[in-house]
mmCIF file of C-alpha atoms and ligand atoms in Angstrom:
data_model
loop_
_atom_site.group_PDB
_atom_site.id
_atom_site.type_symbol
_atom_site.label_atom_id
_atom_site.label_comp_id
_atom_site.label_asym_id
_atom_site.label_seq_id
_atom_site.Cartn_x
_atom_site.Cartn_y
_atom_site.Cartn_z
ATOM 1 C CA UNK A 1 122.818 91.794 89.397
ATOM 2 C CA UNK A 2 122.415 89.899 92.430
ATOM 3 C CA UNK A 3 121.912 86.236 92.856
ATOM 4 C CA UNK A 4 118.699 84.346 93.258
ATOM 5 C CA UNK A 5 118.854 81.836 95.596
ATOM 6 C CA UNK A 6 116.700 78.567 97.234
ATOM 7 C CA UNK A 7 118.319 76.863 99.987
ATOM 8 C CA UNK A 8 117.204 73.802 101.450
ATOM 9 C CA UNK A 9 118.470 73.569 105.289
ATOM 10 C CA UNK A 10 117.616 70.159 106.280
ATOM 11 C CA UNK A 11 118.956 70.307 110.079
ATOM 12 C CA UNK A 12 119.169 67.142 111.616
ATOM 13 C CA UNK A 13 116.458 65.749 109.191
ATOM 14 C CA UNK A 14 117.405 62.608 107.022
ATOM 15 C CA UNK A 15 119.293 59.485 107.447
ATOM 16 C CA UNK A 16 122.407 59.035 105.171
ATOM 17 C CA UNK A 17 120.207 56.817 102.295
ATOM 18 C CA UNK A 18 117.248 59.363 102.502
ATOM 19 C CA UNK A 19 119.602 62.570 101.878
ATOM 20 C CA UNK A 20 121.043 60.843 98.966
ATOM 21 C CA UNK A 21 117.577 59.834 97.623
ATOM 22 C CA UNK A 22 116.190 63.872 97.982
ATOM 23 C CA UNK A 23 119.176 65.222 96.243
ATOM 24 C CA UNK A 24 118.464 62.601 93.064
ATOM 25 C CA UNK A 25 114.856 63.974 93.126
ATOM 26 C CA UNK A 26 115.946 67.632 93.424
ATOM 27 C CA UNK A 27 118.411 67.176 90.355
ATOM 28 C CA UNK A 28 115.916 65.172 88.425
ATOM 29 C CA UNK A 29 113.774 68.215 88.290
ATOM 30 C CA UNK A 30 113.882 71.061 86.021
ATOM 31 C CA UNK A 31 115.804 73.937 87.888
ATOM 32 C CA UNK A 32 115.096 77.748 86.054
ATOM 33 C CA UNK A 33 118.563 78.672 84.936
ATOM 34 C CA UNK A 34 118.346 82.025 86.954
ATOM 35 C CA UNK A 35 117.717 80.578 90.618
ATOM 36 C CA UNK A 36 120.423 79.505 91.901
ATOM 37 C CA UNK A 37 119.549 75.978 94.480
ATOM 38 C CA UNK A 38 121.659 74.860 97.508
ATOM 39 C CA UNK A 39 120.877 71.972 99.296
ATOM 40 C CA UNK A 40 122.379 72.279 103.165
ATOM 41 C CA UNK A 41 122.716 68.888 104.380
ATOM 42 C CA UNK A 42 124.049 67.153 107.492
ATOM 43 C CA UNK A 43 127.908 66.795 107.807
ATOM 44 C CA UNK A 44 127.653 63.094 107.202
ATOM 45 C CA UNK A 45 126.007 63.554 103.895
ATOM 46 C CA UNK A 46 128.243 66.457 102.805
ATOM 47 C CA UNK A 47 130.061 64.082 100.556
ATOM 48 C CA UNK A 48 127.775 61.833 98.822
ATOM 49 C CA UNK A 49 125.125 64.164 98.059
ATOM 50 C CA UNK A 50 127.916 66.741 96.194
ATOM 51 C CA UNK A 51 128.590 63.641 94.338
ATOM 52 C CA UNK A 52 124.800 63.478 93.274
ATOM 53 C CA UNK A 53 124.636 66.953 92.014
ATOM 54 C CA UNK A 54 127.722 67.036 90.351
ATOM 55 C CA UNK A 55 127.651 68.305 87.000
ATOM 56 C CA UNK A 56 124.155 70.085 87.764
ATOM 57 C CA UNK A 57 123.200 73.482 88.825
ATOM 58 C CA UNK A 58 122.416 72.506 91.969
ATOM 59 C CA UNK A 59 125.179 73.155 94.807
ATOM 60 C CA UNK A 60 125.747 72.397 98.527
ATOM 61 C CA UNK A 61 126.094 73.517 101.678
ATOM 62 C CA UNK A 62 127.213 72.445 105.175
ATOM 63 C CA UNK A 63 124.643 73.638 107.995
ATOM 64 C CA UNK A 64 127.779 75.004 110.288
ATOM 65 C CA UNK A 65 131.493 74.539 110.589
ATOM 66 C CA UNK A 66 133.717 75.184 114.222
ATOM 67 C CA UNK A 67 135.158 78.334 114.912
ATOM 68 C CA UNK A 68 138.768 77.081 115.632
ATOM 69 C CA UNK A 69 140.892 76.280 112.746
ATOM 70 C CA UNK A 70 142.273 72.346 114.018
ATOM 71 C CA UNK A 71 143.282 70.723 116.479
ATOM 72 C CA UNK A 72 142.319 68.971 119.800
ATOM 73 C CA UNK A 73 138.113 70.254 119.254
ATOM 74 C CA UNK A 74 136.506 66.921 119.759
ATOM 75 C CA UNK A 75 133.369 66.407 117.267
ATOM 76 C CA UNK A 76 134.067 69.624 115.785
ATOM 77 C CA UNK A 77 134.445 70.033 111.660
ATOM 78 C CA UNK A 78 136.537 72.398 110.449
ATOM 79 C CA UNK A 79 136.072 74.811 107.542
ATOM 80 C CA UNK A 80 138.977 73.293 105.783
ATOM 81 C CA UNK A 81 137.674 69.648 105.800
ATOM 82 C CA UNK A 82 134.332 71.004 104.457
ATOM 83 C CA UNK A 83 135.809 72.750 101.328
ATOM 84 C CA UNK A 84 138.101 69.211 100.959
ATOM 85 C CA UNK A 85 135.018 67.513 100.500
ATOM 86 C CA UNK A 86 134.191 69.906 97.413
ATOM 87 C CA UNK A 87 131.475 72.133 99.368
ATOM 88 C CA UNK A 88 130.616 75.750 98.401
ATOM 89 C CA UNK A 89 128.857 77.114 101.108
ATOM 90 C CA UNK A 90 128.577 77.115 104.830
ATOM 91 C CA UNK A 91 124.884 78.311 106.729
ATOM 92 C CA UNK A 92 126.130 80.160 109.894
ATOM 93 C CA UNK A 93 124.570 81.644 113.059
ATOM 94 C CA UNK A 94 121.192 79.820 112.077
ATOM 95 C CA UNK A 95 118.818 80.891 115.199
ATOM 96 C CA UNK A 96 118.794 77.227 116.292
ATOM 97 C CA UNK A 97 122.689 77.175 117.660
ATOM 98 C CA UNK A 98 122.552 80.351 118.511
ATOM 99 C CA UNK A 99 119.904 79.181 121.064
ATOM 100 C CA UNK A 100 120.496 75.990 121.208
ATOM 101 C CA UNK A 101 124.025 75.821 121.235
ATOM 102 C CA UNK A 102 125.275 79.078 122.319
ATOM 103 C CA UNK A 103 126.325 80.723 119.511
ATOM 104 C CA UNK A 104 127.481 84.556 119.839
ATOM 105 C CA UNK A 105 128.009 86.836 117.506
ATOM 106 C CA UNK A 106 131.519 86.803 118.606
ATOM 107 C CA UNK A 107 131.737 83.390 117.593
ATOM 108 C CA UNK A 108 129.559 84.072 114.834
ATOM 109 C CA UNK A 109 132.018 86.117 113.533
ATOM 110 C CA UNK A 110 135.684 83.685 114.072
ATOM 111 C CA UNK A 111 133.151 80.890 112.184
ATOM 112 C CA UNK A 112 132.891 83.597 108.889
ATOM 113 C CA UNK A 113 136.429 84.657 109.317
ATOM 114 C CA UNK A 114 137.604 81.016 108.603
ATOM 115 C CA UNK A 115 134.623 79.933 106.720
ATOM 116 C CA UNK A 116 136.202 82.365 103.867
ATOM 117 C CA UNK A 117 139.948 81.987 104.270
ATOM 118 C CA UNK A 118 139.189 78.486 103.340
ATOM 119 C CA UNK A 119 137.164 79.644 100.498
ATOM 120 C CA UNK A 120 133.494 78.698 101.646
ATOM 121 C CA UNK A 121 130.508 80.918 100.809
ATOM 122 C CA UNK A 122 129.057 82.125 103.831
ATOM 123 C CA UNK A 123 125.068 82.114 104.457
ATOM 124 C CA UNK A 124 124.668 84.059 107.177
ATOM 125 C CA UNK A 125 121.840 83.760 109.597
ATOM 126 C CA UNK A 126 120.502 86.846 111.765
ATOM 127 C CA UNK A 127 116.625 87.182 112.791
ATOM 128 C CA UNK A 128 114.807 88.385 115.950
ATOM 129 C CA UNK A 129 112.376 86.245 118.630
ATOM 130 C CA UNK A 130 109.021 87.291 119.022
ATOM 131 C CA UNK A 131 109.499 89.844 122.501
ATOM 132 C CA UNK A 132 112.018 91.552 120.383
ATOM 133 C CA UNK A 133 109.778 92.188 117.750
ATOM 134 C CA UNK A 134 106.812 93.484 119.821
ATOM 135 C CA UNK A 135 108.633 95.268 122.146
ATOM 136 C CA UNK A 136 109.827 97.191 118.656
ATOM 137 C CA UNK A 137 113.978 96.677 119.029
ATOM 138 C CA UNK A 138 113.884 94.527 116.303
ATOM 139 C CA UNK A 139 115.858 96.975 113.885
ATOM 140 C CA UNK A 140 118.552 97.140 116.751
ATOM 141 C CA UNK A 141 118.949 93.228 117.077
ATOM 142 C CA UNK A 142 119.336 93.192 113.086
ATOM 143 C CA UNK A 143 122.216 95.962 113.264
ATOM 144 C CA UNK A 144 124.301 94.296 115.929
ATOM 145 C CA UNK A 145 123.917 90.354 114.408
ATOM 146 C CA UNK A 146 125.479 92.373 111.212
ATOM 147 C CA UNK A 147 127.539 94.429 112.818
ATOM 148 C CA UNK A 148 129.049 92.084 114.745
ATOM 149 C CA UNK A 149 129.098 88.823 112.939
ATOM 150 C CA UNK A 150 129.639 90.138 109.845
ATOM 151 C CA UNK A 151 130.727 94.322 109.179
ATOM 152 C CA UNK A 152 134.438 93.496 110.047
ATOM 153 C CA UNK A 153 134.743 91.882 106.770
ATOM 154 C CA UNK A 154 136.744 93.853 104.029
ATOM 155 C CA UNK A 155 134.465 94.514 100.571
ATOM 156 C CA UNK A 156 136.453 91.957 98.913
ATOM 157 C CA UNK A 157 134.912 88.992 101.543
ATOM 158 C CA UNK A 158 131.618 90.587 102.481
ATOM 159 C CA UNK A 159 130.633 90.336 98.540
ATOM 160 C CA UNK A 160 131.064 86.609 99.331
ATOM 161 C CA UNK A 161 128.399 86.815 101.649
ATOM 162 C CA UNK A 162 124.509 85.611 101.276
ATOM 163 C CA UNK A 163 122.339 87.288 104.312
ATOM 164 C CA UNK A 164 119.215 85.017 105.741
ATOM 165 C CA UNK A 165 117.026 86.695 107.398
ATOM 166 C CA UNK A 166 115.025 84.073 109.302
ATOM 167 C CA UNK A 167 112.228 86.018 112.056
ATOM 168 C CA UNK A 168 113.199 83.140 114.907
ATOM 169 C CA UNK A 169 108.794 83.264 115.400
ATOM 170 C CA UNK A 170 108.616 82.307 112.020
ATOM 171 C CA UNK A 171 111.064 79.185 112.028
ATOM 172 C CA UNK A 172 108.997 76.046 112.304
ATOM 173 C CA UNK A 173 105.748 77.801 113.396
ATOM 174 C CA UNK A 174 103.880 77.940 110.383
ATOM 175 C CA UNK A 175 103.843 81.796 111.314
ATOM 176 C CA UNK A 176 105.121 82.990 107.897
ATOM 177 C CA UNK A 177 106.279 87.155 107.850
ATOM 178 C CA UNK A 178 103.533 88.674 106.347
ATOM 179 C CA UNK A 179 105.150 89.893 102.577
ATOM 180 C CA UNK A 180 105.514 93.429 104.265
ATOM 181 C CA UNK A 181 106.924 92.525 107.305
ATOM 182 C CA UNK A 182 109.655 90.611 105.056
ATOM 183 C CA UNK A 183 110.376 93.626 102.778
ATOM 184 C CA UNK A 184 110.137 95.940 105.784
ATOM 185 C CA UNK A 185 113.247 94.236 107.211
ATOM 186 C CA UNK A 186 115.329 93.435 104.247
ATOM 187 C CA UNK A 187 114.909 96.791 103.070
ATOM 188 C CA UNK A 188 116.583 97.471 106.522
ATOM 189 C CA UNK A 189 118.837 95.545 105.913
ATOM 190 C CA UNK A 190 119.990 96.246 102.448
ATOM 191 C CA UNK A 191 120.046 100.124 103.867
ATOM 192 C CA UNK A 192 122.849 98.626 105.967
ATOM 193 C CA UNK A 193 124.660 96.947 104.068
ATOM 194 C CA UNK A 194 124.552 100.397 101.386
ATOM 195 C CA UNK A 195 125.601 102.274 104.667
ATOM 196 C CA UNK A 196 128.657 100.503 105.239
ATOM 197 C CA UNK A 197 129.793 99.132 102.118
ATOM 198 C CA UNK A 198 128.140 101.687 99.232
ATOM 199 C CA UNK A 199 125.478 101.464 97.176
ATOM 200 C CA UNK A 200 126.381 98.805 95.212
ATOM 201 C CA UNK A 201 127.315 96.190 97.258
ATOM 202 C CA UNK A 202 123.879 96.751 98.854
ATOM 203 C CA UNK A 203 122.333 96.254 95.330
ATOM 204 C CA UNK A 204 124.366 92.857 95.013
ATOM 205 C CA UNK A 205 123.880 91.203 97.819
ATOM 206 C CA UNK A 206 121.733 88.389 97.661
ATOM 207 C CA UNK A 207 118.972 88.777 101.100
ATOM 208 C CA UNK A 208 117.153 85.422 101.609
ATOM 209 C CA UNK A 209 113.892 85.177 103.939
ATOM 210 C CA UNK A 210 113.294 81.863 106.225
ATOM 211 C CA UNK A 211 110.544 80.912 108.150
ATOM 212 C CA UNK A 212 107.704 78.553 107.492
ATOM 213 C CA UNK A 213 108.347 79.592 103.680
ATOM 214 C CA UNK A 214 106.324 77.047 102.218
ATOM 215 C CA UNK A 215 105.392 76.886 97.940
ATOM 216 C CA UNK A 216 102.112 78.280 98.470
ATOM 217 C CA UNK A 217 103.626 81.782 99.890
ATOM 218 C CA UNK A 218 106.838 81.919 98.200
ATOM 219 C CA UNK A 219 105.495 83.539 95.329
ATOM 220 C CA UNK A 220 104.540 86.859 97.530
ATOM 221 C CA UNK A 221 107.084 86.953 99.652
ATOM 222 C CA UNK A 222 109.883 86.657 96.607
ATOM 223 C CA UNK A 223 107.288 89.021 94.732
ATOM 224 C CA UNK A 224 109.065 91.588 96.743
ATOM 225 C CA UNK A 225 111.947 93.850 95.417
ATOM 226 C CA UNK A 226 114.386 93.043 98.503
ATOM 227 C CA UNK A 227 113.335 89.592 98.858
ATOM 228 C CA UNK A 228 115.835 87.257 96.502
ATOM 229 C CA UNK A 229 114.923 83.981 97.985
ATOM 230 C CA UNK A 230 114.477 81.543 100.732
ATOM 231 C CA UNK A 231 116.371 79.500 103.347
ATOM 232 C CA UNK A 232 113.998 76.506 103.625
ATOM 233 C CA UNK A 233 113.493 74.238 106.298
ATOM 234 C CA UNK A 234 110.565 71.994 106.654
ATOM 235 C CA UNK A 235 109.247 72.654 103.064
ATOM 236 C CA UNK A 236 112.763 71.360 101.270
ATOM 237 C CA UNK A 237 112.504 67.854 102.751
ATOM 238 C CA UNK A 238 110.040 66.837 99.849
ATOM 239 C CA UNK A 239 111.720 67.363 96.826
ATOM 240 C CA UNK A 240 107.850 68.276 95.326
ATOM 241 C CA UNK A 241 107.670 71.221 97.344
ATOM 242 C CA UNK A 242 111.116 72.346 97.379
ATOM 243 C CA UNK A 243 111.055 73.144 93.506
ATOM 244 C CA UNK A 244 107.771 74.576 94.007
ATOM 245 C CA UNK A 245 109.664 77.371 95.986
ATOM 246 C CA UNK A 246 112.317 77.415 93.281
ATOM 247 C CA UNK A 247 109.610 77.600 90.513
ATOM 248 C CA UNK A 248 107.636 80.777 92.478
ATOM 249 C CA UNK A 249 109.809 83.300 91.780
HETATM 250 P P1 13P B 301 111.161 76.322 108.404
HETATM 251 O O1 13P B 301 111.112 76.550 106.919
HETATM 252 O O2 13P B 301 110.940 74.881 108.790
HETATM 253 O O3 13P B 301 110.297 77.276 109.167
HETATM 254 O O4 13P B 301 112.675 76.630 108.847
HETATM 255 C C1 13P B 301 113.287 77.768 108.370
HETATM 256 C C2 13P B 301 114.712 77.671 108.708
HETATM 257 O O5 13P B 301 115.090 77.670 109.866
HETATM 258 C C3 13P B 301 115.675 77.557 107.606
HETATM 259 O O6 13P B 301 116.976 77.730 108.047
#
């Protein structure tokens, strides 16, 4: 059975003291025993806030990690020094640096490579913008960010791997996918996976929506049979509305 999951994504949201204060009100809240509730914070915070949720449910993530190993890669953090600071996952190729920070799939896919050797969970970002959508090659977008960021993983490391689909129109609009539009594509997307990987790797991997996923739509949207949870952005900065996500499955 596949995971149910709530991550927060916080981006660049937060100073060090107000991180640490949201992940005590996250763990001071009842968490169902069946979701399972990452918080992906800003490097800097990486280590304080895994010592707030320590011996709770709730886990965290780092929101990228470089795509080189070591070395001479000023202001870069590897995926090595992540997982030494006692982090489980990694979100990567999030819509905002591929844009912003020109992220390939190519990239993309050197980031998962060594995201896993070093024994992080990847959450892996793909999604299309709006002309992509309406001019109908959406499905085509969604096949190449997989098949090139992530299908030249083995079965043993792509069952490591959480998909986010995050619609970029729907990231920070307030333009939520309608419920169909969500299970349209991760239906897609779970056909995929089946196709290259069998049938029940499909069933078992765990497909998160993202996009101006707030409490008062998660319950439809997670209401759907391909739709295992959210990557949250705006809505997980107030610990309140955050478990009201977790809570609407
Ligand atoms: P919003 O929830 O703010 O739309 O952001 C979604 C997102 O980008 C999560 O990674």
């Amino acid at each position: 059975m596949r995971k149910k999951i709530v991550a927060g994504n916080w981006k660049m949201n937060n100073t060090l003291q107000e991180g640490i204060q949201l992940a005590k009100d996250v763990c001071n809240k009842t968490i169902p025993q069946d979701v399972k509730v990452i918080l992906g914070t800003p490097f800097i915070h990486l280590t304080e806030v895994a010592k707030v949720v320590k011996g709770t449910p709730v886990a965290v993530a780092a929101q990228n990690c470089a795509d080189k190993a070591a070395g001479a890669y000023t202001g870069e953090v590897s995926a090595a020094m992540i997982k030494s600071a006692g982090i489980e996952y990694v979100i990567l190729g999030h819509s905002e640096r591929r844009a912003y920070y020109g992220e390939t799939n190519t990239i993309l896919a050197e980031k998962v490579k060594l995201a896993l050797e070093n024994g992080l969970l990847p959450i892996f970002c793909i999604g299309e913008v709006l002309e992509e959508r309406e001019s109908g090659i959406l499905f085509d977008v969604i096949k190449k960010q997989l098949e090139e960021g992530l299908f030249f993983l083995g079965a043993d490391e792509f069952k490591k791997v959480v998909i986010a689909y995050e619609p970029v129109w729907a990231i920070g609009t307030g333009k939520v996918a309608t419920p169909a539009q969500a299970q349209e594509m991760h239906a897609y997307i779970r056909q995929q996976v089946a196709a290259k990987y069998g049938n029940t790797m499909a069933d078992d991997t765990t497909i998160l929506y993202g996009g101006s996923c707030k409490a008062s739509n998660a319950g439809e949207l997670f209401a759907n049979p391909d739709v295992d949870g959210g990557l949250i952005g705006g809505a997980s900065l107030k610990a309140d509305e955050f478990l009201g996500i977790v809570n609407a499955f």
